Amino acid sequence: MEQARERLQSLLVGDRVEPPVVFPIVVANHAARISNVPLISALTDGEILSEVLYYAYQFYNYDLIMVFADVFVEAEAMGCRLEFFNDEPPVMVEPIVDGARVAESGRQGRMAVIVDATSRLVTMAGKEVAVLTSLKGPFSLASFLSGPEDFFASLLVAPERAEFFLRLALENQKVFAREIIRAGGVPFIGDPMASGSVISADIFARFALPYLKELVQAIHNSGSWTGIHICGDTSGILSLLPESGAEIFSIDDMNLSAVRAQLGDDRVIMGNVPTGLFIDGEVAEVKKAGVDCLEKGGQRMILASACDVPAEARVENVRALVKVAEEWRW
Amino acid sequence: MEKRDEPAISAELLTRLARAVVDLQPALVIDLCQQALKEGVAPDVALNQGLAKGMRQVGEKFAAREYFVPEVLLAAKAMYAGFDILKEHLPQKQGYRGRVALGVVQGDIHDIGKNIVKVMVQAAGFEVIDLGRNVPVERFVAAVRNGVDVLGMSSLMTTTMPNMAKVVIALERAGLRNRVKVLVGGAPVTKVFAERIGADGYADDAYGAVKEVERVLK
Ligand code: B12
């Protein structure tokens, strides 16, 4: 069997891949949990983050590694205040509003933790597996910088204010993406606030898409490919997503046949076994959902969870998804 | 201010007021509220048949996915702006139908849904005490001790849902459980979960939340 890295490359250039690339989206929280490490250590120390992610990768034997700590890494580096817990993701207690500025380097604050973990993982496993490193889409980051309520109001009544934060967020993410690429990672964009559960297609087209496009362009110019993950129901904006230029579209819990129809047969889709199933479901249910994804999504699929695998996911359920891919023949 | 006997004019004004909320026009809402007072429309009528009616229509549009979160929050802004004008003229506090405390449980910052529930519950005539997000158990208990009719908790994560149960238990321990009706909500919360932790009600959208508040207070 070809190594994970080659199978992913083949998938990206349009070849049929067998077994399909599989990645239950295991990130810091579940990885720390199964490694018996307090989450907070993984969120604040690049070496520990790389170790728990590597442990999870070996433990489950899936085909990608994703470096992701929590959604506020960049916002914090730019000046937002967070509150940390021992075993839960941090919460943002204060946006910045005034005095927000682009990080001076791609290693400001905990961005350094992410970059450090990326380069360590590339050294540990880069030959066999691609290391994707998560960064926020400009829309989500801008909403954190200005505070979501303020940002939402700006979108409708003071677009120039929203655009100010969007520019700032975009510039920061260009710097961050470059640093990630330098460390050997593939920047992978997550834009949870651009969710169809939150904003309309019009707002998406005007305030999220153009900035995504520019970020993707910058990533391409630095010699990397990229992907985009948007949480929630994105049915209203799916047809716009390819305009971003990204190579992979990772989608949340929604009807995959409809998604495939909207995105077209050629696009690489990543998804979309509901995350709740990993906690409450039986192995057989996870398997059935996995098979369903491959049947509906077809050959141009990365078999994955719909969003990140929850911390308390049952180990046998995560394994079950990997197994679906291993046993699959087109 | 004299009450003028021109129901047709005031009906038209109320319709315009409701529409100004739906059209997300805070400035126009303010103008129309002032005009309504000047023309002798009773402030509680302007509130219920103008502002709140508009907000209900906004809720319907949200449910139909015609409006999204930014639109609802802006409509709420318009409604509050109008409410500030009418407030001084309302007959004391007895205007409220009850007092509701709302918060997102500890460890969870997903407060968009809670904020929408807040807006709709306020529009329905209840006083809302907003406890915010990432709210520790003790703060919920303190809110009940200070006197509320309904406690609404929101959680968007399976990992933080157990904190709702902790609040219910803490209320029992503090001997406060009988003093308050407890409602729970948020995308992963189900009716079965609500029953299991001993909550009094549950709803899966802001619309249902208002109905539940009304039901448990009956
Ligand atoms: C937007 C969003 C965010 C935003 C939140 C911004 C904010 N200020 O709220 C950001 C980007 C910050 C975010 C962060 C995270 N998120 Co998030 N997020 C979402 C998303 C895309 C939409 C949620 C939303 O706002 N919906 C719109 C509102 C209007 O709907 P609602 O909240 O359900 O509310 C309605 C009803 O539920 C009801 N209701 C709500 N409350 C109440 C209360 C009462 C009393 C009643 C009666 C009714 C009621 O009425 C509301 C109005 O109709 C969901 C995806 C999804 N499928 O839900 C993920 C989701 C909730 N997030 C998730 C996760 C994992 C996270 C993170 C942990 C990511 C990470 N690994 O770091 C962090 C959490 C940080 C923290 N400590 O809280 C997961 C939760 C999974 C789980 N374990 O259960 C979800 C489900 C995504 C997924 N598919 O996995 N997220």
XYZ file of C-alpha atoms and ligand atoms in Angstrom:
639
model
C 0.000 0.000 0.000
C 1.226 3.449 -0.896
C 1.963 5.761 1.978
C -0.612 8.278 3.136
C 1.321 11.154 1.670
C 1.407 9.687 -1.833
C -2.243 8.693 -1.709
C -3.186 12.245 -0.852
C -1.049 13.588 -3.709
C -2.705 11.151 -6.117
C -6.114 12.244 -4.928
C -5.221 15.892 -5.449
C -4.042 15.331 -9.021
C -7.208 13.406 -9.849
C -6.215 9.744 -9.609
C -8.328 7.051 -8.031
C -7.021 6.208 -4.606
C -7.363 2.856 -2.921
C -7.858 2.610 -0.039
C -9.358 6.095 0.194
C -7.638 8.740 2.290
C -9.187 8.741 5.753
C -8.967 11.300 8.539
C -11.239 11.477 11.572
C -10.406 15.105 12.379
C -8.492 14.484 15.576
C -7.002 17.691 16.946
C -5.558 18.868 20.248
C -8.519 18.066 22.505
C -9.112 14.410 21.643
C -5.388 13.782 21.138
C -4.585 15.199 24.581
C -7.395 13.155 26.114
C -6.173 9.798 24.776
C -2.583 10.712 25.652
C -3.591 11.484 29.237
C -2.185 14.972 28.975
C -4.056 18.029 30.320
C -5.426 19.903 27.314
C -3.882 23.148 28.470
C -0.345 21.761 28.092
C -1.024 20.841 24.489
C -2.480 24.275 23.777
C 0.473 26.163 25.150
C 3.516 24.048 24.308
C 4.480 23.152 20.740
C 6.464 20.110 21.752
C 3.588 18.637 23.752
C 1.096 19.508 21.012
C 3.264 17.697 18.468
C 3.643 14.703 20.766
C -0.075 14.215 21.432
C -0.930 14.658 17.744
C 1.787 12.191 16.776
C 0.596 9.734 19.382
C -2.971 9.923 18.061
C -1.743 9.527 14.478
C 0.142 6.362 15.345
C -2.560 5.074 17.626
C -5.295 5.287 14.981
C -3.147 5.066 11.877
C -5.091 7.565 9.747
C -3.810 9.436 6.709
C -3.400 13.103 7.704
C -2.199 15.109 10.650
C -3.945 18.354 11.563
C -2.268 20.863 13.837
C -5.078 22.665 15.610
C -5.174 23.899 19.190
C -8.246 26.124 19.557
C -10.048 28.755 17.500
C -8.594 31.775 19.294
C -4.864 31.298 18.702
C -4.492 34.166 16.224
C -7.037 36.431 17.917
C -5.102 36.081 21.160
C -1.793 36.790 19.429
C -3.361 39.974 18.044
C -4.526 41.110 21.468
C -7.800 39.422 22.538
C -7.940 38.193 26.126
C -8.722 34.527 26.821
C -9.545 32.488 29.874
C -7.971 29.034 30.036
C -9.160 25.860 31.714
C -7.303 22.684 32.462
C -9.236 20.368 30.183
C -11.637 22.511 28.155
C -10.896 24.766 25.218
C -10.292 28.393 26.227
C -12.991 31.046 26.010
C -12.555 34.582 24.778
C -13.344 37.092 27.500
C -12.531 40.292 25.632
C -12.215 41.231 21.990
C -9.741 43.994 21.116
C -11.830 46.450 19.130
C -9.318 49.297 19.315
C -5.617 48.736 19.082
C -5.945 45.555 17.043
C -2.815 45.046 14.989
C -1.246 42.519 12.675
C 1.222 40.215 14.427
C 4.810 41.306 13.952
C 5.818 37.839 12.916
C 4.178 34.533 12.117
C 5.309 33.381 15.544
C 3.634 35.925 17.759
C 1.949 34.603 20.917
C 0.689 31.036 20.568
C 1.061 31.198 16.800
C 4.598 30.095 17.735
C 3.170 26.991 19.433
C 1.368 26.050 16.227
C 4.381 26.687 14.004
C 6.660 24.830 16.393
C 4.320 21.818 16.532
C 4.097 21.883 12.737
C 7.827 21.750 12.149
C 8.281 19.032 14.763
C 5.579 16.895 13.169
C 7.059 17.439 9.732
C 10.370 16.184 11.084
C 8.751 13.223 12.833
C 6.376 12.106 10.093
C 6.540 14.461 7.139
C 7.938 11.832 4.809
C 4.964 9.565 5.208
C 2.043 11.932 5.883
C 0.994 15.488 5.055
C 0.837 17.866 8.015
C -2.098 20.258 7.699
C -1.991 23.276 9.962
C -5.234 25.013 10.778
C -5.591 28.773 10.586
C -8.747 30.880 10.822
C -10.466 32.363 7.822
C -10.382 36.187 7.787
C -14.136 36.429 8.438
C -14.000 34.441 11.672
C -10.828 36.118 12.875
C -12.249 39.581 12.149
C -15.384 38.725 14.122
C -13.268 37.771 17.142
C -11.157 40.934 16.919
C -14.138 43.241 16.869
C -16.428 41.048 18.995
C -19.110 39.041 17.158
C -22.057 41.318 17.987
C -20.243 44.462 16.997
C -18.984 42.766 13.866
C -22.417 41.526 12.814
C -23.869 44.989 13.248
C -21.039 46.482 11.188
C -21.734 44.095 8.331
C -25.158 45.636 7.903
C -24.754 49.255 8.928
C -21.043 50.140 8.827
C -19.395 47.934 6.217
C -16.241 50.009 6.207
C -15.732 49.125 9.870
C -16.183 45.422 9.133
C -13.787 45.762 6.219
C -11.185 47.362 8.453
C -11.141 44.275 10.682
C -11.309 41.941 7.692
C -8.212 43.561 6.147
C -6.357 43.315 9.428
C -7.321 39.664 9.804
C -6.365 38.897 6.213
C -2.929 40.505 6.547
C -2.276 38.599 9.744
C -3.274 35.300 8.157
C -1.011 35.891 5.172
C 1.916 36.278 7.555
C 0.845 33.205 9.536
C 0.298 31.081 6.421
C 3.767 31.924 5.132
C 5.291 30.857 8.444
C 3.310 27.614 8.412
C 4.518 26.822 4.905
C 8.086 27.624 5.905
C 7.720 25.072 8.714
C 6.658 22.457 6.161
C 2.921 22.508 6.921
C -0.040 22.916 4.580
C -2.205 25.848 5.740
C -5.776 24.628 6.126
C -8.417 27.318 6.596
C -11.247 26.992 9.109
C -13.970 29.635 8.982
C -16.621 28.681 11.568
C -18.277 32.097 11.775
C -18.812 32.149 8.010
C -21.218 29.283 8.641
C -24.531 29.128 6.836
C -26.044 28.623 10.316
C -24.992 32.175 11.113
C -24.826 34.371 7.992
C -26.701 34.647 4.710
C -25.281 33.813 1.300
C -25.221 37.537 0.461
C -23.100 38.374 3.468
C -20.873 35.411 2.705
C -20.370 36.527 -0.874
C -19.562 40.077 0.088
C -17.590 39.756 3.333
C -16.207 36.232 3.580
C -15.484 34.959 0.074
C -13.296 37.807 -1.257
C -10.969 37.529 1.727
C -10.855 33.751 1.520
C -9.936 34.123 -2.129
C -7.109 36.479 -1.359
C -5.775 34.244 1.398
C -5.894 31.187 -0.861
C -4.100 33.172 -3.544
C -1.377 34.139 -1.081
C -0.998 30.501 -0.017
C -0.751 29.394 -3.652
C 1.834 32.092 -4.295
C 3.908 30.661 -1.458
C 3.871 27.311 -3.208
C 1.273 25.380 -1.229
C -2.181 23.998 -1.829
C -4.924 24.488 0.772
C -8.372 23.482 2.007
C -11.318 25.193 3.639
C -13.557 23.961 6.426
C -16.796 25.730 7.232
C -18.978 24.533 10.098
C -22.728 24.208 10.182
C -25.221 24.169 7.342
C -23.485 25.587 4.285
C -26.036 24.557 1.666
C -26.710 28.194 0.745
C -23.073 29.024 0.026
C -21.665 25.780 -1.364
C -21.931 26.827 -4.959
C -19.782 29.878 -4.169
C -17.031 27.979 -2.364
C -15.049 26.789 -5.409
C -14.466 30.441 -6.317
C -12.143 30.586 -3.339
C -9.679 28.497 -5.331
C -8.992 26.028 -2.513
C -8.218 22.416 -3.397
C -10.242 20.709 -0.661
C -13.651 21.520 0.846
C -14.377 20.127 4.274
C -18.045 20.136 5.144
C -20.083 19.638 8.295
C -23.042 17.372 8.954
C -25.301 17.740 5.891
C -26.613 15.680 2.985
C -23.553 14.611 1.042
C -25.377 13.760 -2.192
C -26.660 17.318 -2.347
C -23.216 18.654 -1.533
C -21.663 16.557 -4.281
C -24.281 17.738 -6.750
C -23.617 21.367 -5.873
C -19.836 21.184 -5.892
C -19.531 18.985 -8.956
C -17.842 15.622 -9.462
C -14.250 16.815 -9.563
C -13.876 18.630 -6.279
C -12.218 16.921 -3.379
C -14.649 16.852 -0.475
C -13.669 16.052 3.082
C -16.355 14.826 5.429
C -18.751 14.196 6.974
C -19.609 11.669 9.693
C -21.556 13.588 12.390
C -19.304 14.335 15.346
C -21.940 13.321 17.890
C -21.817 9.735 16.575
C -18.261 9.375 17.839
C -19.544 9.925 21.361
C -22.971 8.291 21.473
C -22.942 6.004 18.465
C -22.177 2.322 18.174
C -19.302 1.068 16.046
C -21.790 -0.256 13.498
C -23.413 3.167 13.181
C -20.101 4.898 12.593
C -19.245 2.307 9.956
C -22.557 2.725 8.255
C -22.162 6.515 8.218
C -18.645 6.115 6.814
C -19.760 3.781 4.038
C -22.574 6.167 3.278
C -20.071 9.011 2.810
C -17.998 7.049 0.336
C -21.066 5.909 -1.575
C -22.547 9.381 -1.833
C -19.307 11.335 -2.145
C -17.598 9.030 -4.618
C -13.924 8.652 -5.389
C -12.991 12.249 -4.786
C -13.511 12.011 -1.046
C -11.397 12.240 2.023
C -13.378 10.159 4.462
C -13.540 12.300 7.597
C -15.612 13.472 10.510
C -17.962 16.425 9.936
C -15.991 18.676 12.264
C -13.289 17.976 14.818
C -13.632 14.715 16.751
C -14.886 15.619 20.234
C -12.527 15.172 23.175
C -14.652 12.477 24.737
C -15.174 10.459 21.519
C -15.023 6.694 22.049
C -11.784 5.251 20.787
C -13.457 2.298 19.069
C -15.672 4.671 17.100
C -12.726 6.652 15.783
C -11.040 3.367 14.884
C -14.176 2.219 13.114
C -14.005 5.109 10.654
C -10.371 4.323 9.809
C -11.391 0.718 9.298
C -14.114 1.643 6.815
C -11.475 3.148 4.543
C -9.043 0.269 4.992
C -11.651 -2.244 3.916
C -13.090 -0.181 1.098
C -12.652 -1.143 -2.564
C -14.013 0.976 -5.367
C -51.180 63.810 26.137
C -54.729 63.342 25.028
C -55.825 60.111 23.449
C -57.160 60.942 20.035
C -59.897 58.968 18.534
C -58.248 58.152 15.251
C -57.818 54.384 15.246
C -57.195 54.231 11.512
C -54.198 56.550 11.750
C -52.732 54.785 14.743
C -53.257 51.370 13.152
C -51.338 52.559 10.125
C -48.631 53.971 12.364
C -48.310 50.693 14.249
C -47.972 48.793 10.998
C -45.231 51.164 9.906
C -43.533 50.739 13.258
C -43.583 46.961 12.974
C -42.270 47.210 9.432
C -39.450 49.531 10.502
C -38.289 46.805 12.902
C -38.512 44.167 10.168
C -36.670 46.492 7.775
C -33.863 46.936 10.331
C -34.240 50.729 10.636
C -33.406 51.897 14.192
C -33.602 55.607 13.311
C -37.008 55.214 11.735
C -38.199 53.174 14.707
C -37.209 56.011 17.027
C -39.054 58.572 14.890
C -42.169 56.461 14.724
C -42.187 55.793 18.469
C -41.950 59.519 19.144
C -44.690 60.172 16.643
C -46.860 57.483 18.211
C -46.522 59.076 21.649
C -47.276 62.490 20.198
C -50.387 61.178 18.541
C -51.547 59.667 21.782
C -51.032 55.997 21.002
C -50.753 54.211 24.335
C -47.101 53.193 24.930
C -47.977 49.590 25.720
C -49.953 49.381 22.488
C -46.999 50.777 20.541
C -44.820 48.215 22.241
C -47.009 45.185 21.653
C -48.576 45.939 18.317
C -45.609 47.787 16.865
C -42.213 46.787 18.169
C -42.994 43.297 19.435
C -45.105 42.456 16.431
C -42.239 43.451 14.157
C -39.862 41.351 16.204
C -42.161 38.350 15.922
C -42.080 38.702 12.151
C -38.306 38.865 12.338
C -38.382 35.615 14.315
C -40.461 34.026 11.584
C -38.031 35.171 8.911
C -35.174 33.755 10.933
C -36.918 30.408 11.232
C -37.527 30.441 7.470
C -33.833 31.193 6.855
C -34.703 34.453 5.195
C -32.949 36.347 7.961
C -29.759 35.239 9.658
C -28.041 36.146 12.897
C -26.779 39.644 11.906
C -30.247 40.671 10.724
C -31.922 39.463 13.921
C -29.418 41.291 16.094
C -29.902 44.503 14.149
C -33.671 44.195 14.341
C -33.239 43.767 18.073
C -31.207 46.960 18.173
C -34.037 48.750 16.427
C -36.532 47.289 18.860
C -34.476 48.339 21.898
C -34.059 51.859 20.502
C -37.829 52.160 20.275
C -38.300 50.574 23.670
C -36.021 53.208 25.231
C -38.391 55.906 23.951
C -41.527 54.162 25.162
C -40.110 52.972 28.472
C -40.561 56.182 30.471
C -44.173 56.338 29.441
C -45.043 52.760 30.323
C -47.117 52.187 33.440
C -44.362 51.260 35.945
C -42.711 47.846 35.979
C -45.968 45.942 36.026
C -45.572 45.922 32.267
C -43.422 42.802 32.536
C -45.026 39.390 32.333
C -42.266 37.777 34.355
C -38.563 37.720 34.946
C -36.253 35.391 33.042
C -32.523 34.863 33.612
C -30.559 33.521 30.637
C -27.003 32.283 30.396
C -24.615 29.984 28.568
C -23.102 27.345 30.845
C -19.500 27.279 31.935
C -16.870 26.332 29.386
C -19.107 27.366 26.521
C -18.952 30.630 24.639
C -21.514 29.884 21.957
C -23.850 32.727 22.855
C -25.387 33.571 19.505
C -28.409 31.343 20.112
C -28.850 32.605 23.670
C -28.817 36.187 22.414
C -31.526 35.421 19.901
C -33.645 33.751 22.560
C -33.127 36.824 24.753
C -34.376 39.142 22.052
C -37.507 37.123 21.384
C -38.315 36.608 25.061
C -37.929 40.326 25.677
C -40.088 41.105 22.691
C -42.760 38.894 24.216
C -42.868 41.178 27.247
C -40.615 39.481 29.779
C -37.818 41.095 31.693
C -34.553 39.336 30.863
C -31.485 39.207 33.041
C -28.583 38.282 30.822
C -25.965 36.303 32.725
C -23.716 36.122 29.660
C -21.660 33.154 28.559
C -19.221 30.831 30.297
C -21.385 31.237 33.419
C -20.277 29.265 36.504
C -22.836 27.209 38.425
C -22.809 29.614 41.397
C -23.790 32.571 39.222
C -26.892 30.747 38.025
C -27.761 29.876 41.620
C -27.214 33.458 42.737
C -29.510 34.720 40.002
C -32.274 32.422 41.234
C -31.663 33.468 44.817
C -32.140 37.084 43.747
C -35.517 36.147 42.370
C -36.363 35.072 38.847
C -39.369 33.169 37.557
C -37.551 31.257 34.861
C -33.932 30.215 34.453
C -32.891 29.478 30.875
C -29.595 27.744 30.170
C -27.950 27.310 26.811
C -25.203 24.929 25.719
C -23.914 24.187 22.216
C -21.441 21.501 23.109
C -21.898 17.954 24.286
C -18.905 18.579 26.527
C -20.592 21.415 28.416
C -24.134 20.013 28.533
C -23.445 18.213 31.842
C -22.983 21.641 33.434
C -26.728 22.167 33.036
C -27.362 19.157 35.225
C -24.901 20.556 37.767
C -26.915 23.767 38.002
C -30.144 21.852 38.589
C -28.479 19.840 41.354
C -26.983 22.966 42.912
C -30.431 24.582 42.925
C -31.844 21.573 44.731
C -29.041 21.618 47.296
C -29.612 25.314 47.893
C -33.326 24.649 48.405
C -34.173 26.903 45.481
C -35.400 24.429 42.924
C -39.105 24.974 43.677
C -38.762 28.689 43.310
C -37.896 28.645 39.647
C -38.762 26.976 36.362
C -35.737 25.700 34.495
C -35.535 25.677 30.694
C -32.679 24.326 28.620
C -31.719 24.681 24.964
C -28.964 24.788 22.368
C -28.398 22.651 19.274
C -27.304 19.370 20.933
C -29.889 19.542 23.734
C -32.911 17.275 23.358
C -36.223 16.866 25.091
C -35.049 13.561 26.510
C -31.944 15.217 27.946
C -34.051 17.981 29.457
C -36.282 15.462 31.173
C -33.392 13.384 32.378
C -31.706 16.281 34.174
C -35.008 17.396 35.663
C -35.560 20.590 33.686
C -39.089 21.903 33.283
C -38.896 22.570 29.576
C -36.914 22.650 26.376
C -37.171 24.232 22.938
C -35.135 23.963 19.774
C -35.559 27.543 18.612
C -36.203 31.029 19.936
C -39.813 30.809 18.963
C -40.321 27.669 20.970
C -38.380 29.237 23.825
C -40.995 31.979 24.182
C -43.783 29.408 24.136
C -42.021 27.369 26.805
C -41.561 30.401 29.041
C -45.274 31.114 28.714
C -46.212 27.485 29.313
C -44.156 26.957 32.469
C -45.446 30.183 33.994
C -49.091 29.307 33.469
C -20.648 29.817 15.336
C -19.970 28.648 16.013
C -18.861 28.916 16.818
C -18.413 30.329 17.161
C -19.244 30.841 18.379
C -19.373 32.349 18.448
C -20.370 32.789 19.500
N -20.118 33.916 20.115
O -21.377 32.159 19.770
C -16.904 30.055 17.485
C -16.141 30.106 16.191
C -16.255 30.998 18.499
C -16.960 28.616 17.947
C -16.031 28.053 18.797
C -15.988 26.699 19.106
N -16.831 25.748 18.634
Co -18.392 26.127 17.569
N -19.842 26.275 16.386
C -20.429 27.303 15.826
C -21.553 26.814 14.866
C -20.981 26.854 13.460
C -22.876 27.577 14.878
C -23.507 27.800 16.254
C -24.557 28.902 16.168
O -24.319 30.032 16.563
N -25.732 28.606 15.584
C -26.797 29.577 15.344
C -27.710 29.749 16.592
C -28.777 30.803 16.306
O -28.347 28.520 16.857
P -28.362 27.812 18.328
O -27.164 28.255 19.058
O -28.606 26.379 18.170
O -29.594 28.486 19.090
C -30.951 28.249 18.772
C -31.583 27.043 19.487
O -30.652 26.044 19.852
C -32.358 27.610 20.650
N -31.673 27.824 21.939
C -30.388 28.180 22.175
N -30.179 28.373 23.463
C -31.342 28.156 24.112
C -31.667 28.207 25.470
C -32.983 27.910 25.885
C -33.325 27.990 27.333
C -33.947 27.529 24.916
C -35.308 27.173 25.360
C -33.603 27.496 23.547
C -32.308 27.789 23.145
O -32.780 28.856 20.143
C -31.719 29.431 19.336
C -32.303 30.361 18.304
O -33.166 29.727 17.385
C -21.777 25.333 15.396
C -22.263 24.354 14.333
C -23.664 23.830 14.610
N -23.994 22.835 13.856
O -24.358 24.268 15.480
C -20.384 24.983 15.971
C -20.278 23.992 17.150
C -21.355 24.280 18.156
N -18.948 24.309 17.708
C -18.296 23.269 18.108
C -16.995 23.297 18.688
C -16.355 21.947 18.971
C -16.351 24.504 18.973
C -14.975 24.653 19.630
C -14.715 23.752 20.831
C -13.910 24.452 18.553
C -12.573 24.122 19.125
N -12.189 22.853 18.961
O -11.930 24.968 19.667
C -14.990 26.141 20.047
C -15.598 26.269 21.450
C -15.009 27.272 22.332
C -15.817 27.249 23.627
N -15.140 27.025 24.740
O -17.013 27.414 23.646
C -19.074 21.997 17.881
C -19.607 21.379 19.173
C -19.402 19.881 19.164
C -19.743 19.272 20.462
N -18.746 18.839 21.232
O -20.883 19.192 20.801
C -20.151 22.454 16.827
C -21.486 21.708 16.911
C -19.510 22.193 15.462
C -19.417 20.703 15.132
N -20.154 20.233 14.156
O -18.673 19.942 15.714
N -18.026 27.978 17.401
